[in-house]
Structure formats: structure tokens, C-alpha cells
PDB file of C-alpha atoms in Angstrom:
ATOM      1  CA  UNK A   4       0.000   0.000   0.000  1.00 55.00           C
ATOM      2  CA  UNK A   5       1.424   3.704  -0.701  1.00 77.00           C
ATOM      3  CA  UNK A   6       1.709   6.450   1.568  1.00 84.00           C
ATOM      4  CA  UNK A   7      -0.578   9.266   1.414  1.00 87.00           C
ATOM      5  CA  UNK A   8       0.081  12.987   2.512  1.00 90.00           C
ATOM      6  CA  UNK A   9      -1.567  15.814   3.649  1.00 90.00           C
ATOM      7  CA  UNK A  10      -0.804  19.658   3.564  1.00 90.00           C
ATOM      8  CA  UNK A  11      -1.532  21.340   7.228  1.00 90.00           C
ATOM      9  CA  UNK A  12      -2.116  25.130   6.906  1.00 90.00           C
ATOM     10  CA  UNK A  13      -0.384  26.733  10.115  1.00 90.00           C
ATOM     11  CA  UNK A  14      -1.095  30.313   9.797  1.00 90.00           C
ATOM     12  CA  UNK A  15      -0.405  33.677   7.121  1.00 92.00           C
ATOM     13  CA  UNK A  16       3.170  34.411   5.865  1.00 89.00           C
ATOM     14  CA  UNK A  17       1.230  36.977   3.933  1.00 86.00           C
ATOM     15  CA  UNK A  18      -1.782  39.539   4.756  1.00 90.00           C
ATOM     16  CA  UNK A  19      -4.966  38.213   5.056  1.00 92.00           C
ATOM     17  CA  UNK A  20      -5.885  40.292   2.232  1.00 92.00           C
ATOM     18  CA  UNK A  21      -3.622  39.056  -0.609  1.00 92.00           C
ATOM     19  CA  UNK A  22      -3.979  35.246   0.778  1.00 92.00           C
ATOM     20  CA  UNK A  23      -7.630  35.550   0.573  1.00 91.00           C
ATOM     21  CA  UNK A  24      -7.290  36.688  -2.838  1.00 91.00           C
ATOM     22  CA  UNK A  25      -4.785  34.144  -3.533  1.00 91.00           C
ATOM     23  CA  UNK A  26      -6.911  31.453  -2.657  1.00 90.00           C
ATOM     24  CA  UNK A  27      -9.965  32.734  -4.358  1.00 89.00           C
ATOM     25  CA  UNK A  28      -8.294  32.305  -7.027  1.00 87.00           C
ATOM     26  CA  UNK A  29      -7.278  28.934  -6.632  1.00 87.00           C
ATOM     27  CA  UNK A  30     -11.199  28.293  -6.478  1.00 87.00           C
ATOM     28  CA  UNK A  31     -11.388  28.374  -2.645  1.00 88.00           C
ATOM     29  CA  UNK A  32     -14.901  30.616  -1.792  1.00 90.00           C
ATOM     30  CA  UNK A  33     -14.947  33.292   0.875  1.00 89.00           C
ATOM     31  CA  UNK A  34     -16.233  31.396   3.631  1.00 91.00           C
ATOM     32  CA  UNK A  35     -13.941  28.338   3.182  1.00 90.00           C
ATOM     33  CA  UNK A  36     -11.155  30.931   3.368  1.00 90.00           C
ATOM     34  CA  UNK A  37     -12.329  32.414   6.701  1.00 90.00           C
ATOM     35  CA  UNK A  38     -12.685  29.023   8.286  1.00 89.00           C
ATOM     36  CA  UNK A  39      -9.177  28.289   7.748  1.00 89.00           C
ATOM     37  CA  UNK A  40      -8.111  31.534   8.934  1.00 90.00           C
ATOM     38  CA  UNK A  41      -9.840  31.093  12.165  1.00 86.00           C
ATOM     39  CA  UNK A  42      -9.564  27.441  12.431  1.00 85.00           C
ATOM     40  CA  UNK A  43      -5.845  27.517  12.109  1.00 82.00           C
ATOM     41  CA  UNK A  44      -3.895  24.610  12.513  1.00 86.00           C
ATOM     42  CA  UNK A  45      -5.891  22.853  10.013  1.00 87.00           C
ATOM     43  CA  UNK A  46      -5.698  20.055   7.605  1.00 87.00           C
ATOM     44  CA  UNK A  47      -6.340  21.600   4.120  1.00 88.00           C
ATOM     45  CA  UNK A  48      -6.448  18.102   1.796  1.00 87.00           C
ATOM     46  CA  UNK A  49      -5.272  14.882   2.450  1.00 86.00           C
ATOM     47  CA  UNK A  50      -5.022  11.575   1.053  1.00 88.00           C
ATOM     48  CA  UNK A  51      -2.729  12.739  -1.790  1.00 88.00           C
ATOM     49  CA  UNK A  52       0.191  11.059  -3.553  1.00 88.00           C
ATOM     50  CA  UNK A  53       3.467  12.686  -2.646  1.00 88.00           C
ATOM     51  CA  UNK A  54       4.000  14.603  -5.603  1.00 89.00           C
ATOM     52  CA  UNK A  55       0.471  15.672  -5.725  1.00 89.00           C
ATOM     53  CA  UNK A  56       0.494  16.638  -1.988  1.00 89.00           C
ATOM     54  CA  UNK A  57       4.078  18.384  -2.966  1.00 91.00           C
ATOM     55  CA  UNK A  58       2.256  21.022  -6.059  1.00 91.00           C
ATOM     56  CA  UNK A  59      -0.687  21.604  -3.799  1.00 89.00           C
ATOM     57  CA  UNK A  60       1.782  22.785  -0.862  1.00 91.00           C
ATOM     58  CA  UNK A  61       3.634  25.080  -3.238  1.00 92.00           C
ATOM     59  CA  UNK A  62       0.155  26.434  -4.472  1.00 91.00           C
ATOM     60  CA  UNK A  63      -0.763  27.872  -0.998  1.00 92.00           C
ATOM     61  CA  UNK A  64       2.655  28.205  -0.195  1.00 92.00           C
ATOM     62  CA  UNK A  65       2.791  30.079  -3.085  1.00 92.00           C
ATOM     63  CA  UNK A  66      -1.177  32.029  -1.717  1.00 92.00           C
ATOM     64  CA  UNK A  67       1.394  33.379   1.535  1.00 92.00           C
ATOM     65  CA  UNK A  68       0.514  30.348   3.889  1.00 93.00           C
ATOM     66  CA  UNK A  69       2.792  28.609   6.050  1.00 91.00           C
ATOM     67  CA  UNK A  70       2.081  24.961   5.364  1.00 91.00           C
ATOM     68  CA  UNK A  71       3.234  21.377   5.966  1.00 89.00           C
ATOM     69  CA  UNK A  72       3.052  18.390   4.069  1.00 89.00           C
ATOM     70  CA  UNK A  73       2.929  15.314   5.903  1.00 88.00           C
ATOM     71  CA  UNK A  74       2.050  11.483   5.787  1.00 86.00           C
ATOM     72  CA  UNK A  75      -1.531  10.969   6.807  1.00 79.00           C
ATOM     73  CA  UNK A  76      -1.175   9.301  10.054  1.00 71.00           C
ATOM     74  CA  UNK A  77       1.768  11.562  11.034  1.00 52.00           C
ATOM     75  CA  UNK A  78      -0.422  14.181  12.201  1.00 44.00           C
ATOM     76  CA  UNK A  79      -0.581  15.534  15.529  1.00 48.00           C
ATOM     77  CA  UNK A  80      -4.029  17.730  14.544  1.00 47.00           C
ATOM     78  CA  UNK A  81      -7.397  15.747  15.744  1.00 46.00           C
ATOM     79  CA  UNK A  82      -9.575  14.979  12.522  1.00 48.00           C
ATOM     80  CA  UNK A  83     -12.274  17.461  13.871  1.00 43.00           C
ATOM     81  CA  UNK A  84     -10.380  19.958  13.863  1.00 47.00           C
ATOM     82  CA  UNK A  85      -9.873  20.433  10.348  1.00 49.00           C
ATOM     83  CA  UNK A  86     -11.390  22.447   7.762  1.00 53.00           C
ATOM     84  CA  UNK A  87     -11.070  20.406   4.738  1.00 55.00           C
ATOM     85  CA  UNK A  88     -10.617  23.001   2.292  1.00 59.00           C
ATOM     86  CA  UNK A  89     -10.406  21.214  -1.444  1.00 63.00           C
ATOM     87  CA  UNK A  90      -8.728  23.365  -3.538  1.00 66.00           C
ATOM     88  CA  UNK A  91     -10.432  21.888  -7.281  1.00 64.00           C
ATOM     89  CA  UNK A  92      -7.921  21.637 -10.135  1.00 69.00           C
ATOM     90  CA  UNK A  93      -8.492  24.744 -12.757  1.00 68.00           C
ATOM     91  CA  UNK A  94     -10.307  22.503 -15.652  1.00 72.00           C
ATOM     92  CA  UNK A  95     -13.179  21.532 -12.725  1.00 75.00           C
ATOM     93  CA  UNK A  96     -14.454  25.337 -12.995  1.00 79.00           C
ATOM     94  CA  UNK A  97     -16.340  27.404 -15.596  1.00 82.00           C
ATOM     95  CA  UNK A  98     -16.680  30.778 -15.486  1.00 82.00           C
ATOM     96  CA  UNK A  99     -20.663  32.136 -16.267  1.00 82.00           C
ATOM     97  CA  UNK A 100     -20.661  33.884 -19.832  1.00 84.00           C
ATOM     98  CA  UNK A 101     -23.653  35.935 -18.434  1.00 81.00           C
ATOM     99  CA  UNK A 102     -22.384  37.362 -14.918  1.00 80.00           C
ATOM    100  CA  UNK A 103     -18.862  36.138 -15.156  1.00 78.00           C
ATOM    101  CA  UNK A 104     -18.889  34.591 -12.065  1.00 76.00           C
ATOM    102  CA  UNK A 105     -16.197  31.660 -11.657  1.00 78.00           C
ATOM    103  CA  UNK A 106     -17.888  28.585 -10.215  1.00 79.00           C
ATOM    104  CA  UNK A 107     -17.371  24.859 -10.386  1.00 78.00           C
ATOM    105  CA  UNK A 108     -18.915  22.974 -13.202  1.00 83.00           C
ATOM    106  CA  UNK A 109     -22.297  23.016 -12.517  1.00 84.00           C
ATOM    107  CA  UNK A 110     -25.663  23.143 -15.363  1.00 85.00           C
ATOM    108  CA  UNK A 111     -26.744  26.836 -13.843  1.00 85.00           C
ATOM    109  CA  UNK A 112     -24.851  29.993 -12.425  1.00 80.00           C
ATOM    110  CA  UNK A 113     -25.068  30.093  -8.559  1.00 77.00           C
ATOM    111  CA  UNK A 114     -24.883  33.563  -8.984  1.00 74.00           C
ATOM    112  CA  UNK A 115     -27.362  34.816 -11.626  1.00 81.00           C
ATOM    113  CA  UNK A 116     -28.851  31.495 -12.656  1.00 82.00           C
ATOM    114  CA  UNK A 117     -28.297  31.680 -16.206  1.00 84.00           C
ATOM    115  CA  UNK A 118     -28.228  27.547 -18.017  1.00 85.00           C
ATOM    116  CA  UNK A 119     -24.452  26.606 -18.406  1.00 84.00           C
ATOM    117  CA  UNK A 120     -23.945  23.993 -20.984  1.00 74.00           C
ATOM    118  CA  UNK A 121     -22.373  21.022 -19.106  1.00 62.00           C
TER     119      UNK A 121
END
């Protein structure tokens, strides 16, 4: 059996400002962003493949987190305790031609309603 990871966000390297907008655009909403902020030392995604867990630390790295990537069961932080943010990969998200809101795929806006093809 392989070894999964996870990437543990520890706190802001950044201003909460530019990581929020960072993260939104990585696809991460508002309120997801706020519960990590708050909620911090939490468990951002797990059950990744190394190099997987390796491009998603660099990508909030990269947002001005602090972050760790470590195996699954290394963890010190209790399960309930996280916040399970799931940062979606780019191609899972359309953008609404009406409103231009950025969403994930999805057959209406969540914004303005308008009929996305799927």
C-alpha cells in the first residue's frame, strides 16, 4: 500500500488580504477561506500522492501560507479539527458567460442562474 500525505495550513506568511485573494483564485470561496483563517492549525487536503500533496503545498505556499506536508497518520491535529478546504484543479471550474462569475462545473450559475452547458 502507498503512503498518502496531507498539507496542514499553520497560519499567514502573507496579509490576510492578498492570501484571501490568492486562494480565491485557486477556487477556494470566501467562507472556506475564513474558516481556515480562524480554524488555524488545520488540515487543508489529504489523502494525496506525494508529488500531488508536494504542487498543492507550493500552491498555498505560493497564496502566503505557512504549510506542511505530511504522511496521513503523522499528524498531531485531531480529525475534527480540520477544515477540509479542497482546492479543485483549474479545468473543474467554468466561469458564467452571463455574470462572469467563476464557479465549479455546474448546469446553472449560482450567482445569476443563467443555463451553463455542461
Amino acid at each position: 500500500m502507498s503512503k498518502s500525505y496531507r498539507v496542514i495550513f499553520w497560519g499567514l506568511r502573507e496579509s490576510k488580504e492578498t492570501f484571501s485573494e490568492k486562494m480565491s483564485k485557486l477556487g477556494v470561496s470566501a467562507p472556506m477561506i475564513e474558516k481556515i483563517l480562524t480554524r488555524a492549525p488545520v488540515i487543508l487536503k489529504g489523502g494525496m500522492d506525494l508529488g500531488t500533496a508536494r504542487r498543492y503545498t507550493e500552491a498555498v505556499r505560493k497564496a502566503g501560507a505557512r504549510v506542511s506536508l505530511e504522511e496521513d497518520a503523522a499528524s498531531e491535529i485531531p480529525e475534527s479539527k480540520g477544515a477540509h478546504a479542497v482546492i479543485e484543479p483549474l479545468e473543474h471550474f467554468t466561469l458564467c458567460p452571463q455574470c462572469g462569475y467563476k464557479q465549479l462545473k455546474s448546469e446553472t450559475c449560482e450567482r445569476c442562474g443563467f443555463h451553463l452547458e455542461p
